[in-house]
């Protein structure tokens, strides 16, 4: 089992790689060959991390290798977790990067090269999770440049779903495990649409249990949509431990069958489901059979409020696609 992580000397990877090395994540008895990728300037920092991973003596690991080029790192890869890229909140050329979309031109180029390398060198069955922002459009750039259909490209919206579950559990005074069918549609950006109208807690509609549309629209939605910015403001750096856990949860969700009656969240290439235009990466409710096949769940009923939210986030994704026309 070959697993590639880019941005491996960064803050997300520092939590993510140990999570991935725990037993059972990949639902496979095979040991892991871990390929860690960084830019040349960060290789020394990466070597320090590798020493710590060696000292952790994971029983799941067969080998750990480091790379400063993507082409060799992804040869025969089963999984690629594409974290390497610039986060927002930092100052570049005297200007603070405020929105994830401001990263399009800076990070987009990384994904042309990585997409093409994965298409040529990784396994035809390779699964790819894009974490680096703007994740949805980076995934689109990567997939188009891979020029191969059999690989599964996803962008991470699991963190948004976990954030929404945490807020809902707090509101309804329930445990996060009691929440079913919570879906986050659209972009990993302030336009994302976490839907509560199809969410169930203890067999009952979460929306009806809350019985307060004003809270849903004016407290819950903005809180989840702006959580990334809230964390940057408080920490002085973008979320890392929670992002790492969400990435690991996405791998687990793909590699294990989805629990009965539930969904998991990731952004995949739209085929027109729920009126989201084809050919953009949008968050959808998904199920996995645990044997490599994932599907969009198509039975959510959308109110006019939800339809307006989905249109707004889809419009933003189409606009992002137009901005990277030269890369796809
Ligand atoms: P970081 O700056 O700590 O680490 C990023 C690492 O990527 C750095 O070590 C850098 O050297 C490396 N890198 C840059 N270009 C690379 C390339 N071409 N190949 C390999 N490595 C490269 O940042 P971080 O906090 O780990 O965040 C990484 C990305 O994840 C950011 O874009 C951030 O916005 C994004 N993010 C996404 C989500 C999500 O929910 N989708 C959540 C949190 C953060
Ligand atoms: C997040 O949602 O925490 C990440 O996408 C980082 C960011 O820029 O908000």
mmCIF file of C-alpha atoms and ligand atoms in Angstrom:
data_model
loop_
_atom_site.group_PDB
_atom_site.id
_atom_site.type_symbol
_atom_site.label_atom_id
_atom_site.label_comp_id
_atom_site.label_asym_id
_atom_site.label_seq_id
_atom_site.Cartn_x
_atom_site.Cartn_y
_atom_site.Cartn_z
ATOM 1 C CA UNK A 1 0.000 0.000 0.000
ATOM 2 C CA UNK A 2 1.752 3.157 -1.177
ATOM 3 C CA UNK A 3 0.598 6.395 0.462
ATOM 4 C CA UNK A 4 1.885 9.792 -0.657
ATOM 5 C CA UNK A 5 1.582 12.962 1.431
ATOM 6 C CA UNK A 6 2.664 16.339 0.024
ATOM 7 C CA UNK A 7 3.465 19.357 2.199
ATOM 8 C CA UNK A 8 4.859 16.749 4.572
ATOM 9 C CA UNK A 9 6.936 19.209 6.637
ATOM 10 C CA UNK A 10 3.930 21.515 7.145
ATOM 11 C CA UNK A 11 1.616 21.851 10.114
ATOM 12 C CA UNK A 12 -1.287 19.707 8.873
ATOM 13 C CA UNK A 13 1.015 16.851 7.866
ATOM 14 C CA UNK A 14 2.637 16.860 11.309
ATOM 15 C CA UNK A 15 -0.702 15.644 12.737
ATOM 16 C CA UNK A 16 -2.007 13.845 9.663
ATOM 17 C CA UNK A 17 0.812 11.379 9.077
ATOM 18 C CA UNK A 18 0.677 9.924 12.633
ATOM 19 C CA UNK A 19 -3.122 9.575 12.274
ATOM 20 C CA UNK A 20 -2.671 7.661 8.989
ATOM 21 C CA UNK A 21 -0.159 5.328 10.633
ATOM 22 C CA UNK A 22 -2.679 4.094 13.204
ATOM 23 C CA UNK A 23 -4.076 0.572 12.700
ATOM 24 C CA UNK A 24 -7.128 0.076 10.496
ATOM 25 C CA UNK A 25 -7.330 3.410 8.652
ATOM 26 C CA UNK A 26 -6.900 1.851 5.185
ATOM 27 C CA UNK A 27 -8.988 -1.257 5.989
ATOM 28 C CA UNK A 28 -6.174 -3.424 4.647
ATOM 29 C CA UNK A 29 -3.693 -5.871 6.181
ATOM 30 C CA UNK A 30 -0.976 -4.523 3.848
ATOM 31 C CA UNK A 31 1.831 -2.517 5.387
ATOM 32 C CA UNK A 32 2.319 1.061 4.209
ATOM 33 C CA UNK A 33 5.139 2.470 2.089
ATOM 34 C CA UNK A 34 4.975 6.129 3.044
ATOM 35 C CA UNK A 35 6.263 8.662 0.489
ATOM 36 C CA UNK A 36 6.624 12.163 1.909
ATOM 37 C CA UNK A 37 6.979 15.084 -0.509
ATOM 38 C CA UNK A 38 8.266 18.613 0.087
ATOM 39 C CA UNK A 39 9.879 21.493 -1.759
ATOM 40 C CA UNK A 40 13.718 21.400 -1.703
ATOM 41 C CA UNK A 41 13.981 24.187 0.931
ATOM 42 C CA UNK A 42 11.941 22.151 3.433
ATOM 43 C CA UNK A 43 13.770 18.811 3.088
ATOM 44 C CA UNK A 44 15.840 19.296 6.235
ATOM 45 C CA UNK A 45 12.722 19.973 8.320
ATOM 46 C CA UNK A 46 11.130 16.919 6.719
ATOM 47 C CA UNK A 47 14.131 14.761 7.697
ATOM 48 C CA UNK A 48 13.556 15.800 11.307
ATOM 49 C CA UNK A 49 9.920 14.660 11.077
ATOM 50 C CA UNK A 50 10.998 11.339 9.525
ATOM 51 C CA UNK A 51 13.279 10.705 12.520
ATOM 52 C CA UNK A 52 10.252 11.190 14.805
ATOM 53 C CA UNK A 53 8.144 8.819 12.694
ATOM 54 C CA UNK A 54 10.910 6.209 12.850
ATOM 55 C CA UNK A 55 11.049 6.644 16.619
ATOM 56 C CA UNK A 56 7.297 5.999 16.769
ATOM 57 C CA UNK A 57 7.951 2.426 15.483
ATOM 58 C CA UNK A 58 4.536 2.019 13.850
ATOM 59 C CA UNK A 59 3.585 -1.584 13.182
ATOM 60 C CA UNK A 60 1.618 -0.430 10.112
ATOM 61 C CA UNK A 61 4.671 1.018 8.326
ATOM 62 C CA UNK A 62 6.937 -0.875 5.940
ATOM 63 C CA UNK A 63 9.086 2.039 4.715
ATOM 64 C CA UNK A 64 9.358 5.842 4.830
ATOM 65 C CA UNK A 65 10.924 7.734 1.894
ATOM 66 C CA UNK A 66 11.270 11.440 1.182
ATOM 67 C CA UNK A 67 11.070 13.203 -2.196
ATOM 68 C CA UNK A 68 11.571 16.718 -3.500
ATOM 69 C CA UNK A 69 9.828 15.882 -6.773
ATOM 70 C CA UNK A 70 6.306 14.617 -7.295
ATOM 71 C CA UNK A 71 6.994 12.417 -10.356
ATOM 72 C CA UNK A 72 9.015 9.772 -8.498
ATOM 73 C CA UNK A 73 6.993 10.018 -5.292
ATOM 74 C CA UNK A 74 3.717 8.935 -6.900
ATOM 75 C CA UNK A 75 4.953 5.888 -8.836
ATOM 76 C CA UNK A 76 2.395 3.097 -8.172
ATOM 77 C CA UNK A 77 0.654 5.169 -5.469
ATOM 78 C CA UNK A 78 -2.630 3.865 -3.975
ATOM 79 C CA UNK A 79 -3.444 7.102 -2.144
ATOM 80 C CA UNK A 80 -2.205 10.696 -2.570
ATOM 81 C CA UNK A 81 -3.031 13.264 0.096
ATOM 82 C CA UNK A 82 -2.235 16.608 -1.522
ATOM 83 C CA UNK A 83 -1.702 19.014 1.366
ATOM 84 C CA UNK A 84 1.338 20.934 0.073
ATOM 85 C CA UNK A 85 0.427 24.536 -0.798
ATOM 86 C CA UNK A 86 0.309 27.987 0.761
ATOM 87 C CA UNK A 87 -2.312 28.677 3.492
ATOM 88 C CA UNK A 88 -4.207 31.991 3.773
ATOM 89 C CA UNK A 89 -3.563 34.316 6.688
ATOM 90 C CA UNK A 90 0.072 34.821 5.680
ATOM 91 C CA UNK A 91 1.577 37.966 4.140
ATOM 92 C CA UNK A 92 2.987 37.559 0.633
ATOM 93 C CA UNK A 93 4.737 40.455 -1.166
ATOM 94 C CA UNK A 94 3.464 42.856 1.508
ATOM 95 C CA UNK A 95 -0.201 41.780 1.064
ATOM 96 C CA UNK A 96 -2.186 39.561 3.435
ATOM 97 C CA UNK A 97 -3.918 36.616 1.747
ATOM 98 C CA UNK A 98 -7.467 36.989 3.060
ATOM 99 C CA UNK A 99 -9.719 34.583 1.132
ATOM 100 C CA UNK A 100 -9.003 31.026 0.023
ATOM 101 C CA UNK A 101 -9.816 32.096 -3.546
ATOM 102 C CA UNK A 102 -6.888 34.576 -3.384
ATOM 103 C CA UNK A 103 -4.725 31.450 -3.405
ATOM 104 C CA UNK A 104 -6.005 30.286 -6.811
ATOM 105 C CA UNK A 105 -3.163 31.645 -8.905
ATOM 106 C CA UNK A 106 -0.496 30.883 -6.287
ATOM 107 C CA UNK A 107 -1.452 27.274 -5.565
ATOM 108 C CA UNK A 108 -3.183 26.364 -8.861
ATOM 109 C CA UNK A 109 0.127 25.786 -10.663
ATOM 110 C CA UNK A 110 1.163 23.136 -8.124
ATOM 111 C CA UNK A 111 -1.828 21.006 -9.120
ATOM 112 C CA UNK A 112 -1.172 20.981 -12.876
ATOM 113 C CA UNK A 113 2.164 19.286 -12.250
ATOM 114 C CA UNK A 114 0.860 16.981 -9.513
ATOM 115 C CA UNK A 115 -2.211 15.985 -11.562
ATOM 116 C CA UNK A 116 -0.123 15.108 -14.576
ATOM 117 C CA UNK A 117 2.381 13.094 -12.461
ATOM 118 C CA UNK A 118 -0.433 11.167 -10.725
ATOM 119 C CA UNK A 119 -2.158 10.409 -14.037
ATOM 120 C CA UNK A 120 1.067 9.070 -15.552
ATOM 121 C CA UNK A 121 2.685 7.301 -12.606
ATOM 122 C CA UNK A 122 0.151 6.404 -9.879
ATOM 123 C CA UNK A 123 -2.042 3.275 -10.002
ATOM 124 C CA UNK A 124 -5.151 3.540 -12.220
ATOM 125 C CA UNK A 125 -7.155 2.891 -9.028
ATOM 126 C CA UNK A 126 -5.364 5.649 -7.055
ATOM 127 C CA UNK A 127 -7.498 7.775 -4.712
ATOM 128 C CA UNK A 128 -6.570 11.405 -4.318
ATOM 129 C CA UNK A 129 -7.675 13.829 -1.598
ATOM 130 C CA UNK A 130 -6.884 17.514 -2.161
ATOM 131 C CA UNK A 131 -6.562 19.464 1.098
ATOM 132 C CA UNK A 132 -4.543 22.472 -0.137
ATOM 133 C CA UNK A 133 -6.741 25.516 -0.767
ATOM 134 C CA UNK A 134 -8.756 26.443 -2.721
ATOM 135 C CA UNK A 135 -9.318 22.700 -2.470
ATOM 136 C CA UNK A 136 -12.282 22.245 -4.867
ATOM 137 C CA UNK A 137 -10.719 24.088 -7.781
ATOM 138 C CA UNK A 138 -7.259 22.625 -7.103
ATOM 139 C CA UNK A 139 -8.878 19.172 -7.362
ATOM 140 C CA UNK A 140 -10.436 20.184 -10.676
ATOM 141 C CA UNK A 141 -7.024 21.324 -11.979
ATOM 142 C CA UNK A 142 -5.422 18.083 -10.773
ATOM 143 C CA UNK A 143 -8.075 15.814 -12.240
ATOM 144 C CA UNK A 144 -8.129 17.502 -15.652
ATOM 145 C CA UNK A 145 -4.324 17.401 -15.858
ATOM 146 C CA UNK A 146 -4.243 13.706 -14.845
ATOM 147 C CA UNK A 147 -5.992 12.874 -18.146
ATOM 148 C CA UNK A 148 -7.254 9.560 -16.747
ATOM 149 C CA UNK A 149 -10.776 8.713 -15.604
ATOM 150 C CA UNK A 150 -10.271 5.655 -13.411
ATOM 151 C CA UNK A 151 -8.628 7.511 -10.515
ATOM 152 C CA UNK A 152 -10.845 8.977 -7.791
ATOM 153 C CA UNK A 153 -10.213 12.690 -7.173
ATOM 154 C CA UNK A 154 -11.806 14.370 -4.139
ATOM 155 C CA UNK A 155 -11.459 17.696 -2.335
ATOM 156 C CA UNK A 156 -11.860 17.881 1.420
ATOM 157 C CA UNK A 157 -15.209 19.039 2.856
ATOM 158 C CA UNK A 158 -15.101 16.610 5.800
ATOM 159 C CA UNK A 159 -13.797 19.372 8.075
ATOM 160 C CA UNK A 160 -16.849 21.497 7.262
ATOM 161 C CA UNK A 161 -19.126 18.546 8.030
ATOM 162 C CA UNK A 162 -17.370 17.855 11.355
ATOM 163 C CA UNK A 163 -17.652 21.539 12.267
ATOM 164 C CA UNK A 164 -21.367 21.496 11.417
ATOM 165 C CA UNK A 165 -21.894 18.327 13.484
ATOM 166 C CA UNK A 166 -20.123 19.865 16.468
ATOM 167 C CA UNK A 167 -22.367 22.976 16.313
ATOM 168 C CA UNK A 168 -25.509 20.877 15.907
ATOM 169 C CA UNK A 169 -24.591 18.513 18.752
ATOM 170 C CA UNK A 170 -24.115 21.548 20.981
ATOM 171 C CA UNK A 171 -27.483 23.025 19.960
ATOM 172 C CA UNK A 172 -29.485 19.804 20.371
ATOM 173 C CA UNK A 173 -27.500 18.583 23.353
ATOM 174 C CA UNK A 174 -26.776 15.267 21.619
ATOM 175 C CA UNK A 175 -23.630 13.299 20.764
ATOM 176 C CA UNK A 176 -22.032 13.797 17.338
ATOM 177 C CA UNK A 177 -22.392 10.055 16.701
ATOM 178 C CA UNK A 178 -26.178 10.391 16.873
ATOM 179 C CA UNK A 179 -26.179 12.720 13.838
ATOM 180 C CA UNK A 180 -27.039 11.135 10.464
ATOM 181 C CA UNK A 181 -27.118 12.442 6.886
ATOM 182 C CA UNK A 182 -25.544 15.832 7.528
ATOM 183 C CA UNK A 183 -24.317 17.044 4.120
ATOM 184 C CA UNK A 184 -22.227 20.044 3.122
ATOM 185 C CA UNK A 185 -22.877 21.082 -0.475
ATOM 186 C CA UNK A 186 -20.655 23.191 -2.703
ATOM 187 C CA UNK A 187 -17.346 24.931 -2.177
ATOM 188 C CA UNK A 188 -14.992 24.769 0.818
ATOM 189 C CA UNK A 189 -15.410 28.545 1.201
ATOM 190 C CA UNK A 190 -17.786 30.986 2.918
ATOM 191 C CA UNK A 191 -20.481 30.044 0.356
ATOM 192 C CA UNK A 192 -20.584 26.369 1.414
ATOM 193 C CA UNK A 193 -24.072 25.106 2.254
ATOM 194 C CA UNK A 194 -24.347 22.764 5.282
ATOM 195 C CA UNK A 195 -27.882 21.358 5.056
ATOM 196 C CA UNK A 196 -29.877 20.533 8.188
ATOM 197 C CA UNK A 197 -33.222 19.885 6.484
ATOM 198 C CA UNK A 198 -32.195 16.300 5.597
ATOM 199 C CA UNK A 199 -30.206 15.673 8.788
ATOM 200 C CA UNK A 200 -31.536 13.285 11.430
ATOM 201 C CA UNK A 201 -30.811 12.996 15.141
ATOM 202 C CA UNK A 202 -32.215 10.029 16.989
ATOM 203 C CA UNK A 203 -34.513 9.303 14.012
ATOM 204 C CA UNK A 204 -36.017 12.832 14.053
ATOM 205 C CA UNK A 205 -35.428 15.713 11.625
ATOM 206 C CA UNK A 206 -32.730 17.980 13.078
ATOM 207 C CA UNK A 207 -34.310 21.012 11.402
ATOM 208 C CA UNK A 208 -37.697 20.298 12.984
ATOM 209 C CA UNK A 209 -36.130 19.619 16.382
ATOM 210 C CA UNK A 210 -34.364 22.988 16.254
ATOM 211 C CA UNK A 211 -37.628 24.618 15.120
ATOM 212 C CA UNK A 212 -35.904 27.972 14.589
ATOM 213 C CA UNK A 213 -35.058 28.925 11.003
ATOM 214 C CA UNK A 214 -33.494 32.190 12.150
ATOM 215 C CA UNK A 215 -30.882 30.237 14.159
ATOM 216 C CA UNK A 216 -30.153 27.997 11.157
ATOM 217 C CA UNK A 217 -29.773 30.887 8.711
ATOM 218 C CA UNK A 218 -28.190 33.563 10.877
ATOM 219 C CA UNK A 219 -26.161 31.654 13.469
ATOM 220 C CA UNK A 220 -25.435 28.084 12.347
ATOM 221 C CA UNK A 221 -24.617 28.771 8.676
ATOM 222 C CA UNK A 222 -22.258 31.748 9.184
ATOM 223 C CA UNK A 223 -20.566 30.016 12.130
ATOM 224 C CA UNK A 224 -19.693 26.953 10.010
ATOM 225 C CA UNK A 225 -18.917 28.989 6.881
ATOM 226 C CA UNK A 226 -16.528 31.318 8.768
ATOM 227 C CA UNK A 227 -14.984 28.763 11.136
ATOM 228 C CA UNK A 228 -11.691 28.634 9.201
ATOM 229 C CA UNK A 229 -11.314 32.428 9.494
ATOM 230 C CA UNK A 230 -12.287 32.316 13.191
ATOM 231 C CA UNK A 231 -9.490 29.840 13.843
ATOM 232 C CA UNK A 232 -6.913 31.825 11.851
ATOM 233 C CA UNK A 233 -7.815 34.911 13.912
ATOM 234 C CA UNK A 234 -7.469 33.049 17.214
ATOM 235 C CA UNK A 235 -4.428 30.890 16.429
ATOM 236 C CA UNK A 236 -2.542 33.138 14.043
ATOM 237 C CA UNK A 237 -2.352 30.118 11.724
ATOM 238 C CA UNK A 238 -4.885 28.060 9.836
ATOM 239 C CA UNK A 239 -6.512 24.994 11.380
ATOM 240 C CA UNK A 240 -4.171 22.028 11.417
ATOM 241 C CA UNK A 241 -5.067 19.387 13.992
ATOM 242 C CA UNK A 242 -8.760 19.403 12.994
ATOM 243 C CA UNK A 243 -7.861 19.496 9.282
ATOM 244 C CA UNK A 244 -5.574 16.506 9.769
ATOM 245 C CA UNK A 245 -8.281 14.561 11.561
ATOM 246 C CA UNK A 246 -10.782 15.421 8.811
ATOM 247 C CA UNK A 247 -8.362 14.196 6.124
ATOM 248 C CA UNK A 248 -7.820 10.931 7.994
ATOM 249 C CA UNK A 249 -11.598 10.557 8.496
ATOM 250 C CA UNK A 250 -12.057 10.986 4.731
ATOM 251 C CA UNK A 251 -9.621 8.146 4.024
ATOM 252 C CA UNK A 252 -11.453 5.968 6.572
ATOM 253 C CA UNK A 253 -14.851 6.907 5.100
ATOM 254 C CA UNK A 254 -13.756 5.907 1.596
ATOM 255 C CA UNK A 255 -12.052 2.677 2.692
ATOM 256 C CA UNK A 256 -14.862 1.398 4.968
ATOM 257 C CA UNK A 257 -18.542 0.825 4.158
ATOM 258 C CA UNK A 258 -20.689 3.803 5.223
ATOM 259 C CA UNK A 259 -22.848 3.007 8.265
ATOM 260 C CA UNK A 260 -26.411 2.186 7.340
ATOM 261 C CA UNK A 261 -28.609 5.247 6.828
ATOM 262 C CA UNK A 262 -25.695 7.692 6.934
ATOM 263 C CA UNK A 263 -23.454 9.550 4.445
ATOM 264 C CA UNK A 264 -19.943 10.974 4.444
ATOM 265 C CA UNK A 265 -18.729 14.233 2.960
ATOM 266 C CA UNK A 266 -16.214 15.072 0.244
ATOM 267 C CA UNK A 267 -16.277 17.159 -2.910
ATOM 268 C CA UNK A 268 -16.287 15.162 -6.153
ATOM 269 C CA UNK A 269 -16.716 16.127 -9.806
ATOM 270 C CA UNK A 270 -20.375 17.015 -10.313
ATOM 271 C CA UNK A 271 -22.403 15.062 -12.868
ATOM 272 C CA UNK A 272 -25.267 17.545 -12.549
ATOM 273 C CA UNK A 273 -26.682 16.111 -9.295
ATOM 274 C CA UNK A 274 -28.867 18.562 -7.333
ATOM 275 C CA UNK A 275 -28.583 21.053 -10.220
ATOM 276 C CA UNK A 276 -24.859 21.672 -9.551
ATOM 277 C CA UNK A 277 -23.315 22.217 -13.011
ATOM 278 C CA UNK A 278 -21.289 19.338 -14.429
ATOM 279 C CA UNK A 279 -17.519 19.589 -14.361
ATOM 280 C CA UNK A 280 -16.923 21.416 -11.064
ATOM 281 C CA UNK A 281 -15.889 19.842 -7.750
ATOM 282 C CA UNK A 282 -18.735 20.223 -5.278
ATOM 283 C CA UNK A 283 -19.393 18.869 -1.806
ATOM 284 C CA UNK A 284 -22.075 16.155 -1.856
ATOM 285 C CA UNK A 285 -23.454 13.518 0.519
ATOM 286 C CA UNK A 286 -21.642 10.291 -0.440
ATOM 287 C CA UNK A 287 -21.691 6.604 0.432
ATOM 288 C CA UNK A 288 -18.904 4.071 0.081
ATOM 289 C CA UNK A 289 -19.139 0.305 -0.290
ATOM 290 C CA UNK A 290 -15.672 0.027 1.280
ATOM 291 C CA UNK A 291 -14.347 -1.710 -1.836
ATOM 292 C CA UNK A 292 -13.302 1.356 -3.817
ATOM 293 C CA UNK A 293 -16.656 2.557 -5.119
ATOM 294 C CA UNK A 294 -18.268 5.757 -3.857
ATOM 295 C CA UNK A 295 -21.557 7.266 -4.989
ATOM 296 C CA UNK A 296 -23.451 10.526 -4.608
ATOM 297 C CA UNK A 297 -26.620 10.070 -2.492
ATOM 298 C CA UNK A 298 -29.399 11.591 -4.580
ATOM 299 C CA UNK A 299 -32.525 11.531 -2.397
ATOM 300 C CA UNK A 300 -32.124 14.791 -0.432
ATOM 301 C CA UNK A 301 -35.098 17.100 -0.809
ATOM 302 C CA UNK A 302 -34.123 20.726 -1.151
ATOM 303 C CA UNK A 303 -36.298 23.651 -0.005
ATOM 304 C CA UNK A 304 -36.193 27.002 -1.813
ATOM 305 C CA UNK A 305 -33.809 28.194 0.917
ATOM 306 C CA UNK A 306 -31.453 25.280 0.208
ATOM 307 C CA UNK A 307 -31.736 25.698 -3.574
ATOM 308 C CA UNK A 308 -30.723 29.372 -3.267
ATOM 309 C CA UNK A 309 -27.734 28.359 -1.121
ATOM 310 C CA UNK A 310 -26.659 25.656 -3.599
ATOM 311 C CA UNK A 311 -26.921 28.044 -6.526
ATOM 312 C CA UNK A 312 -24.753 30.636 -4.776
ATOM 313 C CA UNK A 313 -21.965 28.182 -3.988
ATOM 314 C CA UNK A 314 -22.168 26.560 -7.471
ATOM 315 C CA UNK A 315 -21.931 30.007 -9.109
ATOM 316 C CA UNK A 316 -18.771 30.664 -7.106
ATOM 317 C CA UNK A 317 -17.244 27.362 -8.248
ATOM 318 C CA UNK A 318 -18.048 28.149 -11.888
ATOM 319 C CA UNK A 319 -16.401 31.581 -11.455
ATOM 320 C CA UNK A 320 -13.292 29.922 -9.938
ATOM 321 C CA UNK A 321 -13.157 27.505 -12.879
ATOM 322 C CA UNK A 322 -13.244 30.466 -15.274
ATOM 323 C CA UNK A 323 -10.309 32.054 -13.431
ATOM 324 C CA UNK A 324 -8.109 28.968 -13.990
ATOM 325 C CA UNK A 325 -9.131 28.355 -17.624
ATOM 326 C CA UNK A 326 -5.469 28.456 -18.651
ATOM 327 C CA UNK A 327 -4.602 25.588 -16.239
ATOM 328 C CA UNK A 328 -7.294 23.093 -17.261
HETATM 329 P P1 LIG B 1 1.925 24.850 5.977
HETATM 330 O O1 LIG B 1 2.432 26.119 5.366
HETATM 331 O O2 LIG B 1 2.205 24.581 7.421
HETATM 332 O O3 LIG B 1 2.463 23.601 5.165
HETATM 333 C C1 LIG B 1 2.390 23.529 3.778
HETATM 334 C C2 LIG B 1 3.626 22.796 3.323
HETATM 335 O O4 LIG B 1 3.494 22.588 1.928
HETATM 336 C C3 LIG B 1 4.923 23.586 3.545
HETATM 337 O O5 LIG B 1 5.833 22.802 4.310
HETATM 338 C C4 LIG B 1 5.439 23.837 2.123
HETATM 339 O O6 LIG B 1 6.864 23.779 2.049
HETATM 340 C C5 LIG B 1 4.790 22.669 1.378
HETATM 341 N N1 LIG B 1 4.663 22.862 -0.067
HETATM 342 C C6 LIG B 1 4.423 24.007 -0.759
HETATM 343 N N2 LIG B 1 4.406 23.751 -2.076
HETATM 344 C C7 LIG B 1 4.626 22.420 -2.226
HETATM 345 C C8 LIG B 1 4.730 21.565 -3.350
HETATM 346 N N3 LIG B 1 4.627 22.034 -4.597
HETATM 347 N N4 LIG B 1 4.977 20.241 -3.144
HETATM 348 C C9 LIG B 1 5.098 19.761 -1.885
HETATM 349 N N5 LIG B 1 5.021 20.530 -0.772
HETATM 350 C C10 LIG B 1 4.787 21.851 -0.953
HETATM 351 O O7 LIG B 1 0.351 24.826 5.672
HETATM 352 P P2 LIG B 1 -0.749 23.887 6.332
HETATM 353 O O8 LIG B 1 -1.304 24.573 7.524
HETATM 354 O O9 LIG B 1 -0.218 22.502 6.463
HETATM 355 O O10 LIG B 1 -1.892 23.964 5.210
HETATM 356 C C11 LIG B 1 -1.713 23.376 3.937
HETATM 357 C C12 LIG B 1 -2.879 23.709 3.034
HETATM 358 O O11 LIG B 1 -4.081 23.126 3.533
HETATM 359 C C13 LIG B 1 -3.187 25.205 2.920
HETATM 360 O O12 LIG B 1 -3.486 25.509 1.557
HETATM 361 C C14 LIG B 1 -4.414 25.394 3.789
HETATM 362 O O13 LIG B 1 -5.172 26.519 3.408
HETATM 363 C C15 LIG B 1 -5.136 24.103 3.485
HETATM 364 N N6 LIG B 1 -6.209 23.702 4.415
HETATM 365 C C16 LIG B 1 -7.317 23.125 3.885
HETATM 366 C C17 LIG B 1 -8.345 22.707 4.711
HETATM 367 C C18 LIG B 1 -9.600 22.075 4.133
HETATM 368 O O14 LIG B 1 -10.567 21.854 4.890
HETATM 369 N N7 LIG B 1 -9.676 21.755 2.844
HETATM 370 C C19 LIG B 1 -8.238 22.875 6.099
HETATM 371 C C20 LIG B 1 -7.087 23.458 6.619
HETATM 372 C C21 LIG B 1 -6.066 23.884 5.759
HETATM 373 C C1 LIG B 2 -10.098 25.938 7.152
HETATM 374 O O1 LIG B 2 -11.277 25.881 6.801
HETATM 375 O O2 LIG B 2 -9.765 25.927 8.357
HETATM 376 C C2 LIG B 2 -9.025 25.969 6.101
HETATM 377 O O3 LIG B 2 -9.562 25.968 4.813
HETATM 378 C C3 LIG B 2 -8.059 27.061 6.307
HETATM 379 C C4 LIG B 2 -8.650 28.398 5.932
HETATM 380 O O4 LIG B 2 -8.024 29.126 5.158
HETATM 381 O O5 LIG B 2 -9.728 28.710 6.430
#
